[in-house]
Amino acid sequence: MDYSNLNSEQLKAVMQTEGPVLILAGAGSGKTATMTHRIAHIIEQGEDPRSILAVTFTNKAAGEMRSRVSVLTPGIRGMWIMTFHALCLRMLRFHCELLGYKEGFTVYDETDKKALIKRIYKDLDYSEKEYPLASTIGRISKSKEQEIDPEEFLMQSSGWHDDKVVQAVYERYQEELMANNAMDFDDLLWNGVKLLENNPNVLRYYSERFKYVMVDEYQDTNYLQYKLIRMLASAHGNLCVVGDDDQCIYEWRGADIRNILDFENDYPDTVTIRLEQNYRSDGNILGLANSVIRNNKGRKSKSLWTDREAGEPVTYKRCDDEKLEAWYVTREIEEWRSKGLDYKDFAILYRKNALSRPFEEKLSFCGIPYRVLAGLRFYDRKEVKDVMSYLRLLENPDDDVAMLRVINEPKRGVGAKSLSNITQYAKAYNMSMYAALCEEEVRATLTKKSKAEVENFLEMIADLRREKENLTLGDLYDNMLNRSGYLNALEKANTIEADGRIENIMEFKSVIGAFEKGLDDGTIDEMLEEFEEERRALLGEGFRAEEPSALVTFLERITLMAEVDNHDANENAVVLMTLHGAKGLEFPVVFMPGLEAGVFPGASVIDDAAKMEEERRLCYVGITRAKKKLYITSASTRMMYGRTDYQMESPFLEEMDWSLMDGDKLNSERRTAGGGLRDEGGLLGEYFFGGRTLGTADGYSGQPKSRPFDSLSASARETESKAHLSQNFEIGDTLKHPKFGEGLLIAQDDKTMTIMFDSAGQKKIGKGYVKIEKIG
DNA sequence: CTCGTGTGCCTTTTT
DNA sequence: GGCACACGAG
C-alpha cells in the first residue's frame, strides 16, 4: 500500500496496531486518512476483516470511512464500520431474546418517545405545566446514560415531589417500552452493555472476534459507550481511540470528556500519538482558532500548526441588525462567487437554528441556492411518521405508539372516548392495543360505521403481515397506502397542505426504491446476505440468532438517520446549519454569524465556567471548519422570538487575536446618542420592501467594496423592485399566495389585504411579508 | 368527533 | 414571529 501521503506521526499511528493507542488528532489533521489507512494496513497484514470494528458517531462518518477503506482495499467485506447505535442494534437484533425482547422490536425515536411520555403524563394525571416534559425526558435520559434504573433512581432521589414524578414516569415509561417491544436510543446503548455484561458467552464471542477496535470522536463518548468499548476490546486489548478534547461539544448530552483525558490512566502502556499538523485551514484562521481555545483550562497540551500561508485575514463585521447581517453575508457570497467560487463552497454556521431565517430570506431573495440542515428531518414530518407507523405495525403489532398514530388517521371515527375504551381494556388484560382491537367485545363499543372502518383497518394489517414475505417493500408500501385509505383521504382533502403531504409520501416511496436498489454499502440483498453470514457464524457458536427482515432493516436505518446525514457535499448550494452539525465538515468559506453575548455563548451558560468552556470549544469547532476565508459577524439588535433585543458583542471576540483580523473593530458600536440606529446615510441606499427597510449597504468600513447591491445579480434587483410594486393591487384582482394558493382580493388598507382564497377561505395578509402575484 | 381559534413557548440534538 | 398544543363551539 502507498503510505507516502502520510506524515511521520500519521504513519506511526497506522503502524501501531497492537495495544492501546490514543491518537490526539487536532482539527483538520488528517484523522480519517489515518484511520482508514490503519484499517487497510491491518487487512494487508493478513488479518480477517471480520476482526475489525470501527465505531463512529454519525452515519455519515461511518459511510465515509467505509467508502475510503474500500478504495484502499477493494472488495473486502465483513468489517463492522458503524455508529455506536447501529453496533448495539445489530448485536441486539441477534440476541434480543436474552433481554426479554421479541424479534422485530421497534426503535423509538425522540418523537415516539415524547408521544409515549405524554400519554403516560395523561394516565398518571400530571400536568406538563407543573413538570415540563422536556425536563422529565432529559432526566430520564440522563439516568439511562448512567445506568440508573427507576428503582435506583428512587433510592438516589432527594424525595422532592418533582423527583417522585420523574421516577413514576420513568418507571412507567420503561414498562411501556417493554410492553410495546420497543427500545429508545438510550436503551440501544444500555441494552448493548447489558447484553455483554449479563451474557459471558456473548461477550466472549464478540470480544474475541474483534481483535482490532477503533473509535472515532472518542472525546464525545458517554459512560455507556465507554463501557461498551472497554468490554468489546477486552479480549485482545488492541483499542485505538481517536479524538480531540478541544472538540468535545456534547457534554450537555452526556459526553464525558474525561474518557479521553484519562485514557492513558485507564489503559496502561498506551502509546499516545499527536497529530498536530493542520492541513485544512490557512494560517490566519488557525491562529484565530488557537487564540480562542487557549482560554480553556484542563486540556491536553497540543498545538496545531500549519505550513500553509497566512492567507486571507479573518473578517469581522458588526451589523445593525440581523437583516443587515444577512445582507452582508449574501453580498460577500456573491462577491466571492464572481471570483470563481461555487455556491457549495460556502457554509453559514450558527449557534442555534432560530438564527437561520434572515439568511434564508436573503438568499432566496437573491436566487442563491441554499440548503438548511435543521429543523424537521424529512422523517419527522407528520405524514412520513404516519406511513412509517403503518409499516412498523406490520413488523411489531404491539407497537402502541404507532397504533395510536394511525388508528384514526385517516379518520375512522375513533375519538378520545373510543380510544380510552380500547386502552383500558388492553391494560386490564395486559395486552397491546392491536390485541385488544382483535377482540369483538372491544370493537362492539364503537359506532357501527366506525366499527366497520376499524375492522377494515385490522384486516389490512393482518393481510399485509401475511403477505409481507412475498412482496417487495415498494409493493407493500403501495398496498398499505391504498388499503389504509391514507392516500385517498389526502387526495380528497385537496388542499395545498395535503398536496405537500402527498408529495412527501411519494418521496418516501423513492427512499424505499433507493433502499431496495442499494445504498453506499451495497444492495439490500448483499446486506441481508451479510446478516445471514453473521447469523450462521453465531448459530455455529450455539446462539439462536434471528435474521432481521428487509422491512425491519429498512425501518431501523431510517430511524437511526440524522439530518446532517443528508448533507450532500456535491450539491451546489450554500449550506446553513448549526455549529454542532458542522463537526467533521469543512468549507472554503465559512460565516459565523451571531457572535453576541446571549446568543453565542448562550444566555444560560455565561456564568457557568464549565459550560463556557464547552461553548468555547464549539466556537473552536466553527472556526476550524474554514479553509480559506472566515467571516465573523454580529448584530447590534436582533429580533428573535418576536422581540428585538440589543445585543452585546460576544466575549469570545475579546479572546481573539485581532492582529489576524480586518473589518470592524471590537466594540464598534454603531448607535446614535438617542439610542436609535444610526442611519449610515449618504453612501448607503436604503431599500424598501413593502414599506419595511430591507437592507442598507455597508457604509461603515470606510472602503466599501462595492456600491450597494452591485454584487447582487441583476435578476435579484429586478425581483426586488417587482416585489415592491406587486403589493399594489385592486379590489377584485385574482392573486396567488405561495401558501394559500389563488384567491380574490376583497378588501385592503395600507397594511393588509383581505383575500378570499379558493381553498383556504378568507385570510388577512400583511403587505410586504410574502410574495403575492397578480394572476388575473 | 372535528374543526376552529386562542395561548404559551422558544439552546445546542451525533442516534 | 411561528408553531404546537390545549380548549371551546358546532
mmCIF file of N, CA and C in Angstrom, chain A residues 87-193:
data_model
loop_
_atom_site.group_PDB
_atom_site.id
_atom_site.type_symbol
_atom_site.label_atom_id
_atom_site.label_comp_id
_atom_site.label_asym_id
_atom_site.label_seq_id
_atom_site.Cartn_x
_atom_site.Cartn_y
_atom_site.Cartn_z
ATOM 1 N N LEU A 87 -24.202 -0.423 15.996
ATOM 2 C CA LEU A 87 -23.462 -1.555 16.540
ATOM 3 C C LEU A 87 -24.301 -2.299 17.587
ATOM 4 N N CYS A 88 -24.850 -1.530 18.526
ATOM 5 C CA CYS A 88 -25.664 -2.159 19.562
ATOM 6 C C CYS A 88 -26.891 -2.811 18.950
ATOM 7 N N LEU A 89 -27.492 -2.089 18.018
ATOM 8 C CA LEU A 89 -28.700 -2.602 17.398
ATOM 9 C C LEU A 89 -28.434 -3.923 16.684
ATOM 10 N N ARG A 90 -27.308 -3.995 16.029
ATOM 11 C CA ARG A 90 -27.024 -5.225 15.302
ATOM 12 C C ARG A 90 -26.857 -6.402 16.263
ATOM 13 N N MET A 91 -26.153 -6.155 17.338
ATOM 14 C CA MET A 91 -25.996 -7.243 18.315
ATOM 15 C C MET A 91 -27.357 -7.592 18.930
ATOM 16 N N LEU A 92 -28.126 -6.561 19.217
ATOM 17 C CA LEU A 92 -29.408 -6.813 19.875
ATOM 18 C C LEU A 92 -30.392 -7.543 18.955
ATOM 19 N N ARG A 93 -30.330 -7.266 17.673
ATOM 20 C CA ARG A 93 -31.192 -7.991 16.741
ATOM 21 C C ARG A 93 -30.911 -9.496 16.823
ATOM 22 N N PHE A 94 -29.638 -9.820 17.002
ATOM 23 C CA PHE A 94 -29.274 -11.230 17.055
ATOM 24 C C PHE A 94 -29.599 -11.875 18.399
ATOM 25 N N HIS A 95 -29.574 -11.071 19.461
ATOM 26 C CA HIS A 95 -29.658 -11.675 20.795
ATOM 27 C C HIS A 95 -30.780 -11.097 21.650
ATOM 28 N N CYS A 96 -31.763 -10.452 21.039
ATOM 29 C CA CYS A 96 -32.718 -9.701 21.837
ATOM 30 C C CYS A 96 -33.476 -10.585 22.827
ATOM 31 N N GLU A 97 -33.640 -11.849 22.487
ATOM 32 C CA GLU A 97 -34.425 -12.693 23.385
ATOM 33 C C GLU A 97 -33.730 -12.859 24.743
ATOM 34 N N LEU A 98 -32.409 -12.671 24.759
ATOM 35 C CA LEU A 98 -31.676 -12.790 26.025
ATOM 36 C C LEU A 98 -32.054 -11.665 26.991
ATOM 37 N N LEU A 99 -32.598 -10.582 26.449
ATOM 38 C CA LEU A 99 -33.005 -9.461 27.295
ATOM 39 C C LEU A 99 -34.524 -9.365 27.394
ATOM 40 N N GLY A 100 -35.200 -10.367 26.876
ATOM 41 C CA GLY A 100 -36.653 -10.384 27.006
ATOM 42 C C GLY A 100 -37.408 -9.647 25.913
ATOM 43 N N TYR A 101 -36.731 -9.262 24.842
ATOM 44 C CA TYR A 101 -37.433 -8.618 23.736
ATOM 45 C C TYR A 101 -37.788 -9.663 22.688
ATOM 46 N N LYS A 102 -38.795 -9.300 21.908
ATOM 47 C CA LYS A 102 -39.196 -10.211 20.849
ATOM 48 C C LYS A 102 -38.573 -9.774 19.536
ATOM 49 N N GLU A 103 -38.463 -10.711 18.653
ATOM 50 C CA GLU A 103 -37.950 -10.454 17.316
ATOM 51 C C GLU A 103 -38.723 -9.300 16.672
ATOM 52 N N GLY A 104 -38.049 -8.505 15.903
ATOM 53 C CA GLY A 104 -38.727 -7.411 15.212
ATOM 54 C C GLY A 104 -39.051 -6.236 16.107
ATOM 55 N N PHE A 105 -38.362 -6.104 17.238
ATOM 56 C CA PHE A 105 -38.626 -4.972 18.140
ATOM 57 C C PHE A 105 -38.393 -3.650 17.412
ATOM 58 N N THR A 106 -39.077 -2.641 17.888
ATOM 59 C CA THR A 106 -39.043 -1.332 17.237
ATOM 60 C C THR A 106 -38.066 -0.416 17.962
ATOM 61 N N VAL A 107 -37.436 0.474 17.197
ATOM 62 C CA VAL A 107 -36.617 1.516 17.819
ATOM 63 C C VAL A 107 -37.415 2.809 17.810
ATOM 64 N N TYR A 108 -37.620 3.379 18.995
ATOM 65 C CA TYR A 108 -38.367 4.631 19.095
ATOM 66 C C TYR A 108 -37.431 5.818 18.951
ATOM 67 N N ASP A 109 -37.799 6.740 18.111
ATOM 68 C CA ASP A 109 -37.016 7.962 18.022
ATOM 69 C C ASP A 109 -37.553 8.983 19.021
ATOM 70 N N GLU A 110 -37.010 10.188 18.989
ATOM 71 C CA GLU A 110 -37.372 11.186 20.003
ATOM 72 C C GLU A 110 -38.856 11.548 19.946
ATOM 73 N N THR A 111 -39.401 11.525 18.745
ATOM 74 C CA THR A 111 -40.816 11.852 18.595
ATOM 75 C C THR A 111 -41.687 10.782 19.233
ATOM 76 N N ASP A 112 -41.334 9.543 18.985
ATOM 77 C CA ASP A 112 -42.092 8.438 19.580
ATOM 78 C C ASP A 112 -41.990 8.482 21.094
ATOM 79 N N LYS A 113 -40.785 8.762 21.551
ATOM 80 C CA LYS A 113 -40.546 8.838 22.987
ATOM 81 C C LYS A 113 -41.437 9.905 23.615
ATOM 82 N N LYS A 114 -41.459 11.050 22.989
ATOM 83 C CA LYS A 114 -42.247 12.157 23.505
ATOM 84 C C LYS A 114 -43.726 11.793 23.534
ATOM 85 N N ALA A 115 -44.198 11.160 22.460
ATOM 86 C CA ALA A 115 -45.605 10.779 22.393
ATOM 87 C C ALA A 115 -45.947 9.815 23.523
ATOM 88 N N LEU A 116 -45.072 8.877 23.755
ATOM 89 C CA LEU A 116 -45.322 7.887 24.795
ATOM 90 C C LEU A 116 -45.326 8.533 26.176
ATOM 91 N N ILE A 117 -44.373 9.390 26.434
ATOM 92 C CA ILE A 117 -44.301 10.021 27.751
ATOM 93 C C ILE A 117 -45.478 10.963 27.965
ATOM 94 N N LYS A 118 -45.906 11.577 26.922
ATOM 95 C CA LYS A 118 -47.105 12.420 27.014
ATOM 96 C C LYS A 118 -48.302 11.612 27.461
ATOM 97 N N ARG A 119 -48.419 10.457 26.858
ATOM 98 C CA ARG A 119 -49.539 9.591 27.197
ATOM 99 C C ARG A 119 -49.441 9.168 28.660
ATOM 100 N N ILE A 120 -48.239 8.886 29.095
ATOM 101 C CA ILE A 120 -48.051 8.493 30.490
ATOM 102 C C ILE A 120 -48.429 9.640 31.427
ATOM 103 N N TYR A 121 -48.073 10.858 31.061
ATOM 104 C CA TYR A 121 -48.484 12.031 31.834
ATOM 105 C C TYR A 121 -49.993 12.045 32.017
ATOM 106 N N LYS A 122 -50.684 11.835 30.928
ATOM 107 C CA LYS A 122 -52.145 11.855 30.963
ATOM 108 C C LYS A 122 -52.653 10.770 31.894
ATOM 109 N N ASP A 123 -52.119 9.597 31.706
ATOM 110 C CA ASP A 123 -52.527 8.456 32.514
ATOM 111 C C ASP A 123 -52.320 8.702 33.997
ATOM 112 N N LEU A 124 -51.172 9.264 34.329
ATOM 113 C CA LEU A 124 -50.843 9.472 35.730
ATOM 114 C C LEU A 124 -51.363 10.812 36.235
ATOM 115 N N ASP A 125 -51.989 11.547 35.301
ATOM 116 C CA ASP A 125 -52.596 12.812 35.663
ATOM 117 C C ASP A 125 -51.575 13.853 36.130
ATOM 118 N N TYR A 126 -50.483 13.951 35.443
ATOM 119 C CA TYR A 126 -49.519 15.015 35.723
ATOM 120 C C TYR A 126 -49.703 16.127 34.709
ATOM 121 N N SER A 127 -49.438 17.334 35.146
ATOM 122 C CA SER A 127 -49.583 18.443 34.210
ATOM 123 C C SER A 127 -48.212 18.825 33.627
ATOM 124 N N GLU A 128 -48.223 19.058 32.342
ATOM 125 C CA GLU A 128 -46.966 19.419 31.681
ATOM 126 C C GLU A 128 -46.483 20.782 32.138
ATOM 127 N N LYS A 129 -47.422 21.580 32.617
ATOM 128 C CA LYS A 129 -47.029 22.904 33.096
ATOM 129 C C LYS A 129 -46.213 22.771 34.366
ATOM 130 N N GLU A 130 -46.699 21.922 35.245
ATOM 131 C CA GLU A 130 -46.035 21.777 36.531
ATOM 132 C C GLU A 130 -44.700 21.040 36.389
ATOM 133 N N TYR A 131 -44.713 20.021 35.561
ATOM 134 C CA TYR A 131 -43.493 19.226 35.368
ATOM 135 C C TYR A 131 -43.181 19.187 33.886
ATOM 136 N N PRO A 132 -42.410 20.130 33.431
ATOM 137 C CA PRO A 132 -42.184 20.241 31.984
ATOM 138 C C PRO A 132 -41.704 18.915 31.383
ATOM 139 N N LEU A 133 -42.330 18.573 30.272
ATOM 140 C CA LEU A 133 -41.985 17.334 29.572
ATOM 141 C C LEU A 133 -40.490 17.239 29.281
ATOM 142 N N ALA A 134 -39.975 18.345 28.741
ATOM 143 C CA ALA A 134 -38.583 18.321 28.304
ATOM 144 C C ALA A 134 -37.657 17.976 29.463
ATOM 145 N N SER A 135 -37.976 18.513 30.623
ATOM 146 C CA SER A 135 -37.098 18.270 31.763
ATOM 147 C C SER A 135 -37.210 16.821 32.237
ATOM 148 N N THR A 136 -38.430 16.288 32.237
ATOM 149 C CA THR A 136 -38.602 14.883 32.616
ATOM 150 C C THR A 136 -37.877 13.974 31.633
ATOM 151 N N ILE A 137 -38.073 14.228 30.356
ATOM 152 C CA ILE A 137 -37.408 13.415 29.340
ATOM 153 C C ILE A 137 -35.903 13.494 29.505
ATOM 154 N N GLY A 138 -35.408 14.703 29.745
ATOM 155 C CA GLY A 138 -33.978 14.895 29.932
ATOM 156 C C GLY A 138 -33.449 14.114 31.121
ATOM 157 N N ARG A 139 -34.199 14.148 32.217
ATOM 158 C CA ARG A 139 -33.721 13.463 33.416
ATOM 159 C C ARG A 139 -33.760 11.948 33.252
ATOM 160 N N ILE A 140 -34.769 11.476 32.563
ATOM 161 C CA ILE A 140 -34.833 10.035 32.306
ATOM 162 C C ILE A 140 -33.649 9.614 31.440
ATOM 163 N N SER A 141 -33.401 10.414 30.415
ATOM 164 C CA SER A 141 -32.318 10.085 29.507
ATOM 165 C C SER A 141 -30.973 10.107 30.245
ATOM 166 N N LYS A 142 -30.781 11.123 31.064
ATOM 167 C CA LYS A 142 -29.539 11.218 31.848
ATOM 168 C C LYS A 142 -29.372 9.997 32.741
ATOM 169 N N SER A 143 -30.469 9.582 33.354
ATOM 170 C CA SER A 143 -30.399 8.415 34.231
ATOM 171 C C SER A 143 -29.979 7.181 33.444
ATOM 172 N N LYS A 144 -30.569 7.016 32.281
ATOM 173 C CA LYS A 144 -30.237 5.840 31.482
ATOM 174 C C LYS A 144 -28.780 5.856 31.068
ATOM 175 N N GLU A 145 -28.277 7.037 30.761
ATOM 176 C CA GLU A 145 -26.863 7.136 30.390
ATOM 177 C C GLU A 145 -25.959 6.690 31.526
ATOM 178 N N GLN A 146 -26.467 6.850 32.742
ATOM 179 C CA GLN A 146 -25.672 6.485 33.915
ATOM 180 C C GLN A 146 -26.039 5.103 34.455
ATOM 181 N N GLU A 147 -26.816 4.371 33.714
ATOM 182 C CA GLU A 147 -27.281 3.040 34.146
ATOM 183 C C GLU A 147 -28.078 3.098 35.434
ATOM 184 N N ILE A 148 -28.821 4.167 35.608
ATOM 185 C CA ILE A 148 -29.661 4.267 36.800
ATOM 186 C C ILE A 148 -31.078 3.867 36.404
ATOM 187 N N ASP A 149 -31.526 2.730 36.911
ATOM 188 C CA ASP A 149 -32.873 2.296 36.547
ATOM 189 C C ASP A 149 -33.883 2.955 37.503
ATOM 190 N N PRO A 150 -35.175 2.802 37.220
ATOM 191 C CA PRO A 150 -36.177 3.508 38.041
ATOM 192 C C PRO A 150 -36.034 3.210 39.532
ATOM 193 N N GLU A 151 -35.699 1.980 39.839
ATOM 194 C CA GLU A 151 -35.563 1.597 41.248
ATOM 195 C C GLU A 151 -34.421 2.367 41.910
ATOM 196 N N GLU A 152 -33.308 2.403 41.212
ATOM 197 C CA GLU A 152 -32.166 3.104 41.773
ATOM 198 C C GLU A 152 -32.414 4.612 41.803
ATOM 199 N N PHE A 153 -33.130 5.078 40.811
ATOM 200 C CA PHE A 153 -33.497 6.486 40.780
ATOM 201 C C PHE A 153 -34.217 6.857 42.068
ATOM 202 N N LEU A 154 -35.111 5.973 42.484
ATOM 203 C CA LEU A 154 -35.884 6.197 43.703
ATOM 204 C C LEU A 154 -34.959 6.299 44.912
ATOM 205 N N MET A 155 -33.991 5.408 44.976
ATOM 206 C CA MET A 155 -33.088 5.389 46.128
ATOM 207 C C MET A 155 -32.205 6.625 46.151
ATOM 208 N N GLN A 156 -31.830 7.094 44.976
ATOM 209 C CA GLN A 156 -30.944 8.252 44.924
ATOM 210 C C GLN A 156 -31.691 9.568 45.036
ATOM 211 N N SER A 157 -33.004 9.509 44.857
ATOM 212 C CA SER A 157 -33.739 10.764 44.731
ATOM 213 C C SER A 157 -33.800 11.491 46.062
ATOM 214 N N SER A 158 -33.969 12.779 45.948
ATOM 215 C CA SER A 158 -33.964 13.628 47.130
ATOM 216 C C SER A 158 -35.267 13.498 47.912
ATOM 217 N N GLY A 159 -36.234 12.837 47.303
ATOM 218 C CA GLY A 159 -37.526 12.750 47.971
ATOM 219 C C GLY A 159 -38.431 13.928 47.672
ATOM 220 N N TRP A 160 -37.918 14.893 46.910
ATOM 221 C CA TRP A 160 -38.769 16.002 46.490
ATOM 222 C C TRP A 160 -39.888 15.449 45.609
ATOM 223 N N HIS A 161 -40.974 16.187 45.588
ATOM 224 C CA HIS A 161 -42.104 15.720 44.808
ATOM 225 C C HIS A 161 -41.727 15.593 43.331
ATOM 226 N N ASP A 162 -40.974 16.541 42.826
ATOM 227 C CA ASP A 162 -40.571 16.518 41.421
ATOM 228 C C ASP A 162 -39.873 15.202 41.089
ATOM 229 N N ASP A 163 -39.000 14.791 42.003
ATOM 230 C CA ASP A 163 -38.279 13.550 41.786
ATOM 231 C C ASP A 163 -39.223 12.367 41.717
ATOM 232 N N LYS A 164 -40.230 12.421 42.569
ATOM 233 C CA LYS A 164 -41.185 11.307 42.577
ATOM 234 C C LYS A 164 -41.943 11.252 41.262
ATOM 235 N N VAL A 165 -42.255 12.419 40.736
ATOM 236 C CA VAL A 165 -42.954 12.457 39.459
ATOM 237 C C VAL A 165 -42.079 11.855 38.367
ATOM 238 N N VAL A 166 -40.847 12.308 38.308
ATOM 239 C CA VAL A 166 -39.944 11.783 37.288
ATOM 240 C C VAL A 166 -39.796 10.275 37.454
ATOM 241 N N GLN A 167 -39.660 9.864 38.702
ATOM 242 C CA GLN A 167 -39.486 8.444 38.975
ATOM 243 C C GLN A 167 -40.682 7.646 38.476
ATOM 244 N N ALA A 168 -41.868 8.141 38.788
ATOM 245 C CA ALA A 168 -43.085 7.431 38.389
ATOM 246 C C ALA A 168 -43.188 7.349 36.867
ATOM 247 N N VAL A 169 -42.884 8.458 36.209
ATOM 248 C CA VAL A 169 -42.962 8.476 34.748
ATOM 249 C C VAL A 169 -41.910 7.526 34.166
ATOM 250 N N TYR A 170 -40.732 7.604 34.733
ATOM 251 C CA TYR A 170 -39.620 6.776 34.255
ATOM 252 C C TYR A 170 -39.979 5.294 34.360
ATOM 253 N N GLU A 171 -40.471 4.910 35.524
ATOM 254 C CA GLU A 171 -40.809 3.513 35.749
ATOM 255 C C GLU A 171 -41.845 3.031 34.743
ATOM 256 N N ARG A 172 -42.863 3.857 34.606
ATOM 257 C CA ARG A 172 -43.944 3.519 33.693
ATOM 258 C C ARG A 172 -43.456 3.481 32.237
ATOM 259 N N TYR A 173 -42.591 4.422 31.930
ATOM 260 C CA TYR A 173 -42.052 4.513 30.572
ATOM 261 C C TYR A 173 -41.320 3.224 30.191
ATOM 262 N N GLN A 174 -40.501 2.740 31.091
ATOM 263 C CA GLN A 174 -39.764 1.509 30.805
ATOM 264 C C GLN A 174 -40.708 0.319 30.659
ATOM 265 N N GLU A 175 -41.756 0.302 31.494
ATOM 266 C CA GLU A 175 -42.734 -0.776 31.377
ATOM 267 C C GLU A 175 -43.411 -0.748 30.011
ATOM 268 N N GLU A 176 -43.782 0.475 29.612
ATOM 269 C CA GLU A 176 -44.478 0.612 28.332
ATOM 270 C C GLU A 176 -43.573 0.202 27.172
ATOM 271 N N LEU A 177 -42.319 0.623 27.230
ATOM 272 C CA LEU A 177 -41.388 0.258 26.164
ATOM 273 C C LEU A 177 -41.328 -1.257 26.027
ATOM 274 N N MET A 178 -41.218 -1.900 27.169
ATOM 275 C CA MET A 178 -41.112 -3.358 27.169
ATOM 276 C C MET A 178 -42.399 -3.964 26.594
ATOM 277 N N ALA A 179 -43.532 -3.446 27.048
ATOM 278 C CA ALA A 179 -44.814 -3.967 26.572
ATOM 279 C C ALA A 179 -44.974 -3.734 25.074
ATOM 280 N N ASN A 180 -44.439 -2.623 24.584
ATOM 281 C CA ASN A 180 -44.545 -2.312 23.158
ATOM 282 C C ASN A 180 -43.458 -3.001 22.342
ATOM 283 N N ASN A 181 -42.621 -3.758 23.017
ATOM 284 C CA ASN A 181 -41.483 -4.396 22.354
ATOM 285 C C ASN A 181 -40.638 -3.355 21.627
ATOM 286 N N ALA A 182 -40.279 -2.325 22.370
ATOM 287 C CA ALA A 182 -39.565 -1.206 21.753
ATOM 288 C C ALA A 182 -38.408 -0.743 22.633
ATOM 289 N N MET A 183 -37.433 -0.148 22.003
ATOM 290 C CA MET A 183 -36.306 0.474 22.709
ATOM 291 C C MET A 183 -36.132 1.895 22.204
ATOM 292 N N ASP A 184 -35.726 2.792 23.093
ATOM 293 C CA ASP A 184 -35.356 4.120 22.605
ATOM 294 C C ASP A 184 -33.846 4.156 22.374
ATOM 295 N N PHE A 185 -33.341 5.304 21.945
ATOM 296 C CA PHE A 185 -31.911 5.397 21.619
ATOM 297 C C PHE A 185 -31.031 5.072 22.822
ATOM 298 N N ASP A 186 -31.451 5.533 23.988
ATOM 299 C CA ASP A 186 -30.657 5.258 25.186
ATOM 300 C C ASP A 186 -30.645 3.762 25.490
ATOM 301 N N ASP A 187 -31.801 3.131 25.292
ATOM 302 C CA ASP A 187 -31.887 1.690 25.537
ATOM 303 C C ASP A 187 -30.942 0.912 24.632
ATOM 304 N N LEU A 188 -30.797 1.383 23.403
ATOM 305 C CA LEU A 188 -29.911 0.660 22.486
ATOM 306 C C LEU A 188 -28.535 0.508 23.113
ATOM 307 N N LEU A 189 -28.026 1.609 23.653
ATOM 308 C CA LEU A 189 -26.690 1.560 24.253
ATOM 309 C C LEU A 189 -26.698 0.753 25.542
ATOM 310 N N TRP A 190 -27.681 1.053 26.379
ATOM 311 C CA TRP A 190 -27.712 0.393 27.683
ATOM 312 C C TRP A 190 -27.929 -1.114 27.508
ATOM 313 N N ASN A 191 -28.842 -1.474 26.634
ATOM 314 C CA ASN A 191 -29.081 -2.897 26.391
ATOM 315 C C ASN A 191 -27.879 -3.574 25.744
ATOM 316 N N GLY A 192 -27.170 -2.812 24.921
ATOM 317 C CA GLY A 192 -25.949 -3.356 24.358
ATOM 318 C C GLY A 192 -24.966 -3.713 25.469
ATOM 319 N N VAL A 193 -24.837 -2.812 26.432
ATOM 320 C CA VAL A 193 -23.947 -3.063 27.566
ATOM 321 C C VAL A 193 -24.463 -4.230 28.400
#
